[in-house]
Short mmCIF file of C-alpha atoms and ligand atoms in Angstrom, two decimals:
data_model
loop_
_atom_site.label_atom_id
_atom_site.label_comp_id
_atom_site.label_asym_id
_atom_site.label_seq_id
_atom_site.Cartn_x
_atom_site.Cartn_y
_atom_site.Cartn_z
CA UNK A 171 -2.96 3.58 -1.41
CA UNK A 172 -1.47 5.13 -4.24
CA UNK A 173 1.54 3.65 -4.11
CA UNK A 174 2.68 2.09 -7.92
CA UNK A 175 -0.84 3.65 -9.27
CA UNK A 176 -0.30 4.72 -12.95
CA UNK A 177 -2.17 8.14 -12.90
CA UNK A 178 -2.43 10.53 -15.73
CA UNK A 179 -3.20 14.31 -15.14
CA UNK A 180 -5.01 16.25 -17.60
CA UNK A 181 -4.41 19.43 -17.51
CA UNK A 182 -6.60 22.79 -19.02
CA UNK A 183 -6.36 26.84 -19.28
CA UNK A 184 -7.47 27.85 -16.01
CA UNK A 185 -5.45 29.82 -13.03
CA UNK A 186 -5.81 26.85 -11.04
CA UNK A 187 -2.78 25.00 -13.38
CA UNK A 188 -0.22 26.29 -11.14
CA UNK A 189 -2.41 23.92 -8.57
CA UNK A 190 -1.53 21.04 -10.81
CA UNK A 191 2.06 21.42 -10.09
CA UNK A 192 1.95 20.64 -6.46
CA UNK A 193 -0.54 17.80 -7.29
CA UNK A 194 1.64 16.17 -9.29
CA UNK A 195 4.52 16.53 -6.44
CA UNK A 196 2.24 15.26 -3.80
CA UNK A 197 0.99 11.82 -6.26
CA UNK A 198 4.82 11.28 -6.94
CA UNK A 199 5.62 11.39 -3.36
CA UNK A 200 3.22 9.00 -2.41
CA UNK A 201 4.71 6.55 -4.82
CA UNK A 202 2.51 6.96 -7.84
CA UNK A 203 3.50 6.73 -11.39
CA UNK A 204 2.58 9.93 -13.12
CA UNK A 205 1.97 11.32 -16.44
CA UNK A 206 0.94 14.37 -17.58
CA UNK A 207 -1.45 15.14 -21.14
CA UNK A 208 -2.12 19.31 -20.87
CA UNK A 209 -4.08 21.24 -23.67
CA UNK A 210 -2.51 23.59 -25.56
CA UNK A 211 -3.86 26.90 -24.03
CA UNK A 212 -2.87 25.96 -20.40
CA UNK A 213 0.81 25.56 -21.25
CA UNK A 214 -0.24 29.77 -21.20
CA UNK A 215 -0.64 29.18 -17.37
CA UNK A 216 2.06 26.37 -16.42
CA UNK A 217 5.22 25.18 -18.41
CA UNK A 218 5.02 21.68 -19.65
CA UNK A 219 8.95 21.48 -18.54
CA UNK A 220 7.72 22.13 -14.63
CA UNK A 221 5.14 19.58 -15.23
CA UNK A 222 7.13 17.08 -16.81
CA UNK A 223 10.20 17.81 -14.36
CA UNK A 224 8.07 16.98 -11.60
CA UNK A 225 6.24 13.81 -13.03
CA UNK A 226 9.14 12.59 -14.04
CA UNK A 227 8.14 11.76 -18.08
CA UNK A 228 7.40 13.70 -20.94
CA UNK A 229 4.58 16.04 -21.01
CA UNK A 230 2.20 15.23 -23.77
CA UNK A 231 0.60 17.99 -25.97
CA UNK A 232 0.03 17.01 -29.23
CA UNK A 233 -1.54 13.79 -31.07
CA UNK A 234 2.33 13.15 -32.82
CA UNK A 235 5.79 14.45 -31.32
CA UNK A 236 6.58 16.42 -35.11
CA UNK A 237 10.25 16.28 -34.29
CA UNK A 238 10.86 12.72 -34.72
CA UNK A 239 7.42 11.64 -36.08
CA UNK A 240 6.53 9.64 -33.31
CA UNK A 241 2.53 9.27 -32.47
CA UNK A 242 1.07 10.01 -28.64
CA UNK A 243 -0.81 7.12 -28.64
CA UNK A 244 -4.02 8.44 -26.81
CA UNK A 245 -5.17 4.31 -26.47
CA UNK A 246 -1.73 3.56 -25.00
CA UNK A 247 -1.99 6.53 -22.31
CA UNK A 248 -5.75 5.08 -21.34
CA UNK A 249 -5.08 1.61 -21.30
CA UNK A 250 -1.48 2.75 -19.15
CA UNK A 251 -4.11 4.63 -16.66
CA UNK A 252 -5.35 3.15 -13.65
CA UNK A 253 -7.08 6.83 -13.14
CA UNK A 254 -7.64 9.41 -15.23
CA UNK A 255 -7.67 12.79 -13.47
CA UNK A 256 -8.77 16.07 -15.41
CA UNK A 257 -7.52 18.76 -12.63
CA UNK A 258 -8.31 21.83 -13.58
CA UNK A 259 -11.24 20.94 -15.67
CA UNK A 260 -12.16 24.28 -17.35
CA UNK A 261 -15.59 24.57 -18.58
CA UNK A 262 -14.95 24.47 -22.07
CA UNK A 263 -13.34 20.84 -21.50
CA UNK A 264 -16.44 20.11 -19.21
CA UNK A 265 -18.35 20.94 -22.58
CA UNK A 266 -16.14 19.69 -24.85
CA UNK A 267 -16.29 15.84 -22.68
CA UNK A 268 -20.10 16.06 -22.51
CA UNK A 269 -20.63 15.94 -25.82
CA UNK A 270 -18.02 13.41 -27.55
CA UNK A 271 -15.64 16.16 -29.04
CA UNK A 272 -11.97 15.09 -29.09
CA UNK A 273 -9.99 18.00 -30.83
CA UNK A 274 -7.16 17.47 -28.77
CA UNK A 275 -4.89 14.79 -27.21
CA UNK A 276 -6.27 14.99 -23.54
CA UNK A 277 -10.20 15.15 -25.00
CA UNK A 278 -9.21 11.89 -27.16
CA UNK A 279 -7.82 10.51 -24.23
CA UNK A 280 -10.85 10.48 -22.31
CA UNK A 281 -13.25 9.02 -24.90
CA UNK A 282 -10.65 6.24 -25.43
CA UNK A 283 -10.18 5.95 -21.54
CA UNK A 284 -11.70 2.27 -19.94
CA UNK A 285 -10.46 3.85 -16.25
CA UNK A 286 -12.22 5.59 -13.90
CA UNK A 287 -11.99 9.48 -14.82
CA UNK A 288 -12.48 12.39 -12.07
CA UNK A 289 -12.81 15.95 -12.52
CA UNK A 290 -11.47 18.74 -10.58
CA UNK A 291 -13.79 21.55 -12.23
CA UNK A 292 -12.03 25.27 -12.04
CA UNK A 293 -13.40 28.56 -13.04
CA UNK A 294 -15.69 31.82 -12.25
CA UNK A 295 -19.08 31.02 -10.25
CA UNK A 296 -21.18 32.30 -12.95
CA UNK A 297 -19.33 29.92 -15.40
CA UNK A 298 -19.96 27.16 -12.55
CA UNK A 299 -23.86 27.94 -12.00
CA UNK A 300 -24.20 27.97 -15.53
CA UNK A 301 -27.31 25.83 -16.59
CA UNK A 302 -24.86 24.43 -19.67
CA UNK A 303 -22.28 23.53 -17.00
CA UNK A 304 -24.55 21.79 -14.47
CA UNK A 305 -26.30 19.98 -17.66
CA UNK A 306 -22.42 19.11 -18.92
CA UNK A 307 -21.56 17.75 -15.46
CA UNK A 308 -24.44 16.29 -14.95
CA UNK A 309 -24.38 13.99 -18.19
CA UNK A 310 -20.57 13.04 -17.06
CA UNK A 311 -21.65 11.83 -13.69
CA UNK A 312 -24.47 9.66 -15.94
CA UNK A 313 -21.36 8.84 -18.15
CA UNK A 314 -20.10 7.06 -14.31
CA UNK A 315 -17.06 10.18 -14.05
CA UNK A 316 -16.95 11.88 -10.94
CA UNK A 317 -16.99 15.33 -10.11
CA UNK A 318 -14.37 16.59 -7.36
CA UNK A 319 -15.97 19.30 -5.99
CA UNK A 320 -14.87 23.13 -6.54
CA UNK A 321 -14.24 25.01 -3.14
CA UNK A 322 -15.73 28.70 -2.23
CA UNK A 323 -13.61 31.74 -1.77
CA UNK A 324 -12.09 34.23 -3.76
CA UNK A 325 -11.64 33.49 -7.50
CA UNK A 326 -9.29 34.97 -10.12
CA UNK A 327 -11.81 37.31 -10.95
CA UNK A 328 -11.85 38.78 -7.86
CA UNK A 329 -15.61 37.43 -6.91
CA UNK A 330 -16.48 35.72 -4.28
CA UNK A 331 -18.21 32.19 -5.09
CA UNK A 332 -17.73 28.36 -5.93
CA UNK A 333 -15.63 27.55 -8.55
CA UNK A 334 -12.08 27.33 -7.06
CA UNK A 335 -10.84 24.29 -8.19
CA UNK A 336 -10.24 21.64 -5.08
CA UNK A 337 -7.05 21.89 -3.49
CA UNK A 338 -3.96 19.43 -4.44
CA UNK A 339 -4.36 17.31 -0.65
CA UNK A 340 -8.44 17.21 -1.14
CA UNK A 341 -7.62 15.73 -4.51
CA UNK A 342 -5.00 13.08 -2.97
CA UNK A 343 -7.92 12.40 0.01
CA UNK A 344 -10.65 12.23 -2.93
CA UNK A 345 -7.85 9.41 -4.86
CA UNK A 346 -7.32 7.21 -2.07
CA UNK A 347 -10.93 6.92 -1.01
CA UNK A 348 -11.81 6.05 -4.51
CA UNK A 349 -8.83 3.26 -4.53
CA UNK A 350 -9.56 1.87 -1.26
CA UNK A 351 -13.01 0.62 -2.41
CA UNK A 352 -11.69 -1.92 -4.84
CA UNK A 353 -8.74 -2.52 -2.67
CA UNK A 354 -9.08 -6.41 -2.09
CA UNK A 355 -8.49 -5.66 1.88
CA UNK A 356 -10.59 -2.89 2.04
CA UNK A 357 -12.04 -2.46 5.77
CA UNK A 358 -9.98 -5.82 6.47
CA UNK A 359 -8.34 -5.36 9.86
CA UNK A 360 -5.29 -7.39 10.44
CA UNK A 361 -2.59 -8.37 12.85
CA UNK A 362 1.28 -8.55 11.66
CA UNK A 363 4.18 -9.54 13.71
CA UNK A 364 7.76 -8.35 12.89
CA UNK A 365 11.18 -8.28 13.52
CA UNK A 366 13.38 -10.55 16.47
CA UNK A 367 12.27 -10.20 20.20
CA UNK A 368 15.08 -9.62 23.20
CA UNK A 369 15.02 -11.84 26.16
CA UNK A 370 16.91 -9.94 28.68
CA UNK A 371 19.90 -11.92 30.57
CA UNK A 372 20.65 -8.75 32.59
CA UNK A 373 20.64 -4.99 31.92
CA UNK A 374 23.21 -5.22 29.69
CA UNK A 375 23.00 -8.27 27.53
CA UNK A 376 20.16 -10.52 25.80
CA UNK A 377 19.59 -13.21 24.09
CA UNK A 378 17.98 -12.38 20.27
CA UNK A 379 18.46 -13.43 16.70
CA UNK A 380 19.42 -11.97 13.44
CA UNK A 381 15.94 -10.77 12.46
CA UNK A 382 15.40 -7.19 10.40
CA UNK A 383 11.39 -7.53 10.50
CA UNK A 384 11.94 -6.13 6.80
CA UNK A 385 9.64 -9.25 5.48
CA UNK A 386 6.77 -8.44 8.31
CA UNK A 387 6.97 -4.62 7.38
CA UNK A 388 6.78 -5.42 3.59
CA UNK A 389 3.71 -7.04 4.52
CA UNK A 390 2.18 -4.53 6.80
CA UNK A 391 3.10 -1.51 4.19
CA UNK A 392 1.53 -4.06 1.11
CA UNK A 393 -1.53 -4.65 3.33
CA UNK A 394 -2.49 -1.29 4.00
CA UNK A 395 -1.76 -0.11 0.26
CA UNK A 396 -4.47 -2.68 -0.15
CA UNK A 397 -6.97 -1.11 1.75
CA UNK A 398 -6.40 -3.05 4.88
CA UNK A 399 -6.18 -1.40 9.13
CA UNK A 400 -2.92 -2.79 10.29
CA UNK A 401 -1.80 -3.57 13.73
CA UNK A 402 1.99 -4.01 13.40
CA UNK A 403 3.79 -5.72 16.79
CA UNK A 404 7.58 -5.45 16.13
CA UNK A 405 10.66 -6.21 17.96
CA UNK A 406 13.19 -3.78 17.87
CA UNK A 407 14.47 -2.99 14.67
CA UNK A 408 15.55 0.33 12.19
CA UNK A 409 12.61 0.16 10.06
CA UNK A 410 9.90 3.13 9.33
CA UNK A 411 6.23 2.85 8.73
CA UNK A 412 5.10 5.35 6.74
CA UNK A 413 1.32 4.45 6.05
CA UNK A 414 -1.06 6.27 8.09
CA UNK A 415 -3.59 2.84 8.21
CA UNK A 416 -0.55 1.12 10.16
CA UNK A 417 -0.86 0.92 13.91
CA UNK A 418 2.65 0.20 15.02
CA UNK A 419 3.04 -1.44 18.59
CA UNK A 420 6.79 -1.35 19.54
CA UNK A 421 7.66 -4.71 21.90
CA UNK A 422 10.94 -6.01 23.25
CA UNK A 423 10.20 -9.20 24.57
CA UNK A 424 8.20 -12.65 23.40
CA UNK A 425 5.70 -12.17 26.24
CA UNK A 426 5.01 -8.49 25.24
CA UNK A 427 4.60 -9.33 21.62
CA UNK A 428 2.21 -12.74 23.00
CA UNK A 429 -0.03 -10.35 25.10
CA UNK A 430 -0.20 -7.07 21.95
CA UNK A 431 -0.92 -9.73 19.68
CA UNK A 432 -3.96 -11.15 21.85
CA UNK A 433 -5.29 -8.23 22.02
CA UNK A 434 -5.46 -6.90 18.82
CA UNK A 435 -6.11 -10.43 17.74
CA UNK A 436 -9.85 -9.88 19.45
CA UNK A 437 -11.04 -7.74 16.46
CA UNK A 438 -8.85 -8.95 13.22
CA UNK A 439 -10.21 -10.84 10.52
CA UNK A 440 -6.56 -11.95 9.45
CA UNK A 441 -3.24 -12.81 11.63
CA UNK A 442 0.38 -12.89 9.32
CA UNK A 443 2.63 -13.81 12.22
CA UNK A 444 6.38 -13.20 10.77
CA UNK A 445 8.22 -12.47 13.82
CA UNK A 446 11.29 -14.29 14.71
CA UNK A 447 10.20 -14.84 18.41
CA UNK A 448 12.88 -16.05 20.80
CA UNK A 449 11.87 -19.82 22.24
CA UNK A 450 13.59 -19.65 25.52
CA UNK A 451 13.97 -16.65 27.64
CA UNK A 452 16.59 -16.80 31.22
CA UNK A 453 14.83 -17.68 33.56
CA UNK A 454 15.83 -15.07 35.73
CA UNK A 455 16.99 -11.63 34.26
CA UNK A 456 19.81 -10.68 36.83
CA UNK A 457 18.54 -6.86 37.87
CA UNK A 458 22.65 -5.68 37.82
CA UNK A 459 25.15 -6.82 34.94
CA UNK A 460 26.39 -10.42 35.50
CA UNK A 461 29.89 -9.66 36.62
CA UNK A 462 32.81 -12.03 35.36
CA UNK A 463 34.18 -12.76 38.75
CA UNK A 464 30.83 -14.14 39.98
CA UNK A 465 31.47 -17.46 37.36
CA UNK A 466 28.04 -17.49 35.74
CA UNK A 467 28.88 -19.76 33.14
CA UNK A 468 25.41 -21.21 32.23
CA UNK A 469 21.85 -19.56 32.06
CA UNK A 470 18.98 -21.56 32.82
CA UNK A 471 16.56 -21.15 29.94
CA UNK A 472 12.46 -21.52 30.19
CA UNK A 473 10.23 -21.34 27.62
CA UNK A 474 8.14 -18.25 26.07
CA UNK A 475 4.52 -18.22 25.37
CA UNK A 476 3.95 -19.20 22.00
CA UNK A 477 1.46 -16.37 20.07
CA UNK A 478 1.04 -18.17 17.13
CA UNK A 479 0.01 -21.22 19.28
CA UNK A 480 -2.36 -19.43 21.03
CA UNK A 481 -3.85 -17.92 18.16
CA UNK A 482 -4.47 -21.01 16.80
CA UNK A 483 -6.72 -21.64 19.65
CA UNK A 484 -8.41 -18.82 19.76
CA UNK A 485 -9.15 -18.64 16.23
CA UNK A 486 -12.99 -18.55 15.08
CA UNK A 487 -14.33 -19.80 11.77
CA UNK A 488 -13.94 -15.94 10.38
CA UNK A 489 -10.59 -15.63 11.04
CA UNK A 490 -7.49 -16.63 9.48
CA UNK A 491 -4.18 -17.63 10.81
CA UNK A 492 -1.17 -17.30 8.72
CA UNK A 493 2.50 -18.45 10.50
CA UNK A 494 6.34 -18.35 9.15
CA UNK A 495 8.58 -21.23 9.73
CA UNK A 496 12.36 -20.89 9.07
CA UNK A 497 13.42 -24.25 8.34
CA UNK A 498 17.16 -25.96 7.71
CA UNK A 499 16.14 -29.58 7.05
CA UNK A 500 12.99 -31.49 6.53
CA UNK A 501 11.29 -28.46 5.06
CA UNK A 502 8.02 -29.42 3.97
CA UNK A 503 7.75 -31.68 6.55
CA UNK A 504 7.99 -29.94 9.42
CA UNK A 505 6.33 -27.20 8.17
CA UNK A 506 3.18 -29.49 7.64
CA UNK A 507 3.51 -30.34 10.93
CA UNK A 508 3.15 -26.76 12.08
CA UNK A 509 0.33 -25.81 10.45
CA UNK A 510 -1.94 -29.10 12.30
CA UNK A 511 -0.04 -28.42 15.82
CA UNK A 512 -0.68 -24.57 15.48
CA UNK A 513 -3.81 -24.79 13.52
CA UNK A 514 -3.03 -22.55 11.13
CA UNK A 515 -4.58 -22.21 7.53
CA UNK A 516 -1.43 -21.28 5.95
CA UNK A 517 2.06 -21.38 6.55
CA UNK A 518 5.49 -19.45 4.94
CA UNK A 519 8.16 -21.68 4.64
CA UNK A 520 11.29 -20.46 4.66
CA UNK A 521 14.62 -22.62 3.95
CA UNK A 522 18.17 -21.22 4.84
CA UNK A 523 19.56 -23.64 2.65
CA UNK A 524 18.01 -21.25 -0.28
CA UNK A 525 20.73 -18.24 -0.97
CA UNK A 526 18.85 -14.73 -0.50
CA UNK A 527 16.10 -16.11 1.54
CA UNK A 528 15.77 -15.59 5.11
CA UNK A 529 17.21 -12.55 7.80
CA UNK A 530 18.68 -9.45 6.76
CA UNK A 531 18.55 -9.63 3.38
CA UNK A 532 16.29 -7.88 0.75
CA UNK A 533 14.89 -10.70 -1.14
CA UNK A 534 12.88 -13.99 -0.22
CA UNK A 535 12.27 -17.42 -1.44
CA UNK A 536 9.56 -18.78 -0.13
CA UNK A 537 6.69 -21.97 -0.56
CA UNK A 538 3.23 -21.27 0.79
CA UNK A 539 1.45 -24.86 1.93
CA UNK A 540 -2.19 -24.56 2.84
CA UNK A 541 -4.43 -26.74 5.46
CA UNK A 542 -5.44 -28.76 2.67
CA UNK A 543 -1.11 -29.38 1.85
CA UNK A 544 -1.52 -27.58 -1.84
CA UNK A 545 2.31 -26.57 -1.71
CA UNK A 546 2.91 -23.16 -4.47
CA UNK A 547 6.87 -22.77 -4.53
CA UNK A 548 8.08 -19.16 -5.26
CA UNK A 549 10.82 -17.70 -6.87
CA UNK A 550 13.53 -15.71 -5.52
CA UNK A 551 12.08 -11.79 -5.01
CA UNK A 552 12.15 -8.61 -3.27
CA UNK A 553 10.50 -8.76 -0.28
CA UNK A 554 7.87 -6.19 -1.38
CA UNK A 555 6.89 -8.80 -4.31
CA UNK A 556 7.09 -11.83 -1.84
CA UNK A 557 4.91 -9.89 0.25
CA UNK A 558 2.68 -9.80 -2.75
CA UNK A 559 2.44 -13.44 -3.27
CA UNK A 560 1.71 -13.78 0.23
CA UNK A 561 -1.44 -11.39 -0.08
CA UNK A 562 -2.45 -12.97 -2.82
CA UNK A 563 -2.56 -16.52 -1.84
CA UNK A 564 -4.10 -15.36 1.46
CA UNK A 565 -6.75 -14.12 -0.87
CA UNK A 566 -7.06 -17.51 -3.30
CA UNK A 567 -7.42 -20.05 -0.17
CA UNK A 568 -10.59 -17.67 1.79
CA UNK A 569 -12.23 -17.72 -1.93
CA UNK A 570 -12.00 -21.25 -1.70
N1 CTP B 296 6.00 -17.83 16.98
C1 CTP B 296 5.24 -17.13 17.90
N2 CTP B 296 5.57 -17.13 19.23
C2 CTP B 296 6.63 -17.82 19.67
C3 CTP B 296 7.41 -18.55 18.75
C4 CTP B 296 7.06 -18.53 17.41
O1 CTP B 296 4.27 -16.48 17.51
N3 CTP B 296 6.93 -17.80 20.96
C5 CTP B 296 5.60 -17.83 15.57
C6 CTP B 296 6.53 -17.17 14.62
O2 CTP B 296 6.20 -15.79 14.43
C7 CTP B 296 6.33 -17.94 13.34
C8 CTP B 296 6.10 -19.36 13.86
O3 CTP B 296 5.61 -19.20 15.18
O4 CTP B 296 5.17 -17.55 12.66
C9 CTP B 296 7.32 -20.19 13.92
O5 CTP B 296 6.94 -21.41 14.48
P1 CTP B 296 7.81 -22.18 15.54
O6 CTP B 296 7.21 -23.51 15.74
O7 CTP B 296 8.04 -21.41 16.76
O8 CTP B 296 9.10 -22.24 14.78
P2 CTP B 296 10.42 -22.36 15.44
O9 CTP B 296 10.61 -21.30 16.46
O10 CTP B 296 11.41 -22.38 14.33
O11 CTP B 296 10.24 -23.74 16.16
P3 CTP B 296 11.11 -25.01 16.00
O12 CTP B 296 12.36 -24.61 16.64
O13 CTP B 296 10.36 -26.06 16.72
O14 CTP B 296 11.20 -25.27 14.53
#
């Protein structure tokens, strides 16, 4: 969810900057672009260098870098934001923000700000049960910021109340709640297929293909950074999900992948079948390893249930069927034909004939043709952006 967010941290003097540190680890980790704006009385309580060592860009202080003459741009930094996140929000700030006072870079920041801004409030529980500070907080939660709550327990004073500022992981939580409700696939649940299938000639050997399942992974990781409940079915392959709204069901075979896939089929709104599922299968996997001496020299091949086929029957008016087809001649043609034999709404064409597309590698080049043939041809791209497109045509034709 917060993968390639841009998310500045403001940081004031309270105890509860050494917090910001790990905050700032945690956001990067997740994937998030970070910068940090601090006020000049908390770089008392945190060094800009640890702050700006782990964000990973300069710390910003003042309204003009005096050394070379160059101007912070407060505008620049709120336009850049896709959040603006004031943690620890002393109460003076919380003042200071209430009522339209920008003496400093981070204050200017957040009346020039057009993104959403949250508040991680820090300091004593007298301070926090202040009349002025509920007023303050108050009139920023009219302003549409948004308060993230203070936890009880021992404070800096060494009294016992509310007013500890919330820790770095509640704050991470608090982000990607707040992104997943204007994620466009928020509470969308949706089946992916990945990765090549093994039909299994004897204990030994099988037949398979040249699959990675890196394009149905890029899908399944952009999916749930966009709010969406993933059930992943993949083949065997070396990849790692690392998105905690991805269900990963591990398969070897076409008819293992046919009956996940039905099943998880029952309750999606949206199927992206990308698998590179094996056609044929023997038709009779030899239970010990085919010797040379008994002269096998042909196996009898039958045919595998076809998911995306059965999908396509299956499907209901709510529901929408997306297929791959790997093509080497004929493209457009034949994937046309695939998307009235397998009723689907839209289909991925793939061409080996275009360099960088197809197994293995890293990048894609793909056209997307709808039911209604509008054909959109795509430029070579990292999966990850081809994944992308994909999302967002899926998006275009249900708006339709
Ligand atoms: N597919 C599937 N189950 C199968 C075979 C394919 O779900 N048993 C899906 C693939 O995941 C992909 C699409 O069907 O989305 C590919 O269509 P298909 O007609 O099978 O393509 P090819 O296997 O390339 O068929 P052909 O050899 O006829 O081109």
């Amino acid at each position: 969810m917060l993968k390639n967010k841009n998310i500045l941290i403001g940081v004031t003097a309270s105890i509860a900057a050494y917090k910001s540190a790990f905050l700032v680890r945690l956001l990067v980790k997740a994937g998030a672009n970070v910068k940090v704006i601090m006020t000049k009385a908390s770089t008392e309580f945190i060094t800009p260098l640890t702050l700006s060592t782990l964000s990973k860009n300069p710390v910003l202080i003042e309204f003009s870098n005096t050394k070379n003459g160059e101007w912070n741009s407060h505008v620049d930094l709120g336009l850049w934001a896709d959040v603006f996140v004031i943690a620890p929000a002393t109460a003076n700030t919380i003042a200071k923000m209430a009522n339209g006072i920008c003496d400093n870079l981070l204050l200017a920041t957040y009346l020039s700000a057009r993104c959403p801004v949250f508040l991680a409030p820090a300091m004593d529980l007298d301070m926090y049960k202040h009349k002025s500070t509920i007023e303050n907080l108050k009139r920023l939660r009219s302003y549409g910021n948004k308060n993230i709550d203070p936890g009880t327990g021992e404070l800096a004073s060494g009294l016992h109340g509310e007013g500890r500022m919330a820790e770095p992981e509640e704050i991470i939580l608090f982000l990607e709640k707040e992104f997943s409700k204007t994620a466009p696939y928020n509470g969308k649940k949706v089946l992916v297929t990945a990765g090549p299938t093994y039909e299994s000639i004897d204990p030994v050997r099988y037949i398979g293909n040249h699959s990675s399942g890196k394009m149905g992974f890029a899908i399944a990781d952009e999916l749930a950074s966009q709010g969406a409940e993933v059930t992943l079915v993949c083949g065997p392959n070396n990849l790692k999900t690392n998105n905690n709204k991805i269900v990963r069901i591990d398969i070897t075979t076409a008819d293992e992948l046919f009956s996940a896939s039905i099943k998880a089929f029952k309750n999606a709104d949206l199927a992206i079948l990308s698998a590179a599922v094996a056609d044929f299968k023997p038709a009779k996997s030899a239970s010990q390893k085919i010797k040379k001496s008994s002269g096998t020299k042909a196996i009898d091949l039958i045919p595998t249930k076809d998911t995306l086929a059965e999908l396509g029957r299956l499907k209901t008016k709510k529901q929408l069927l997306v297929g791959f087809a790997l093509e080497t001649e004929n493209e457009i043609g034949n994937a046309k034909e695939k998307i009235k034999k397998k009723n689907l709404d839209l289909i991925i064409l793939n061409s080996l004939n275009d360099k960088g597309a197809g197994f293995k590698a890293d990048t894609n080049k793909i056209t997307i043709i709808d039911r209604n043939n509008k054909i959109t041809k795509f430029e070579l791209k990292s999966k990850e952006e081809v994944a992308k497109d994909i999302l967002k045509s899926v998006l275009n034709f249900k708006s339709k």
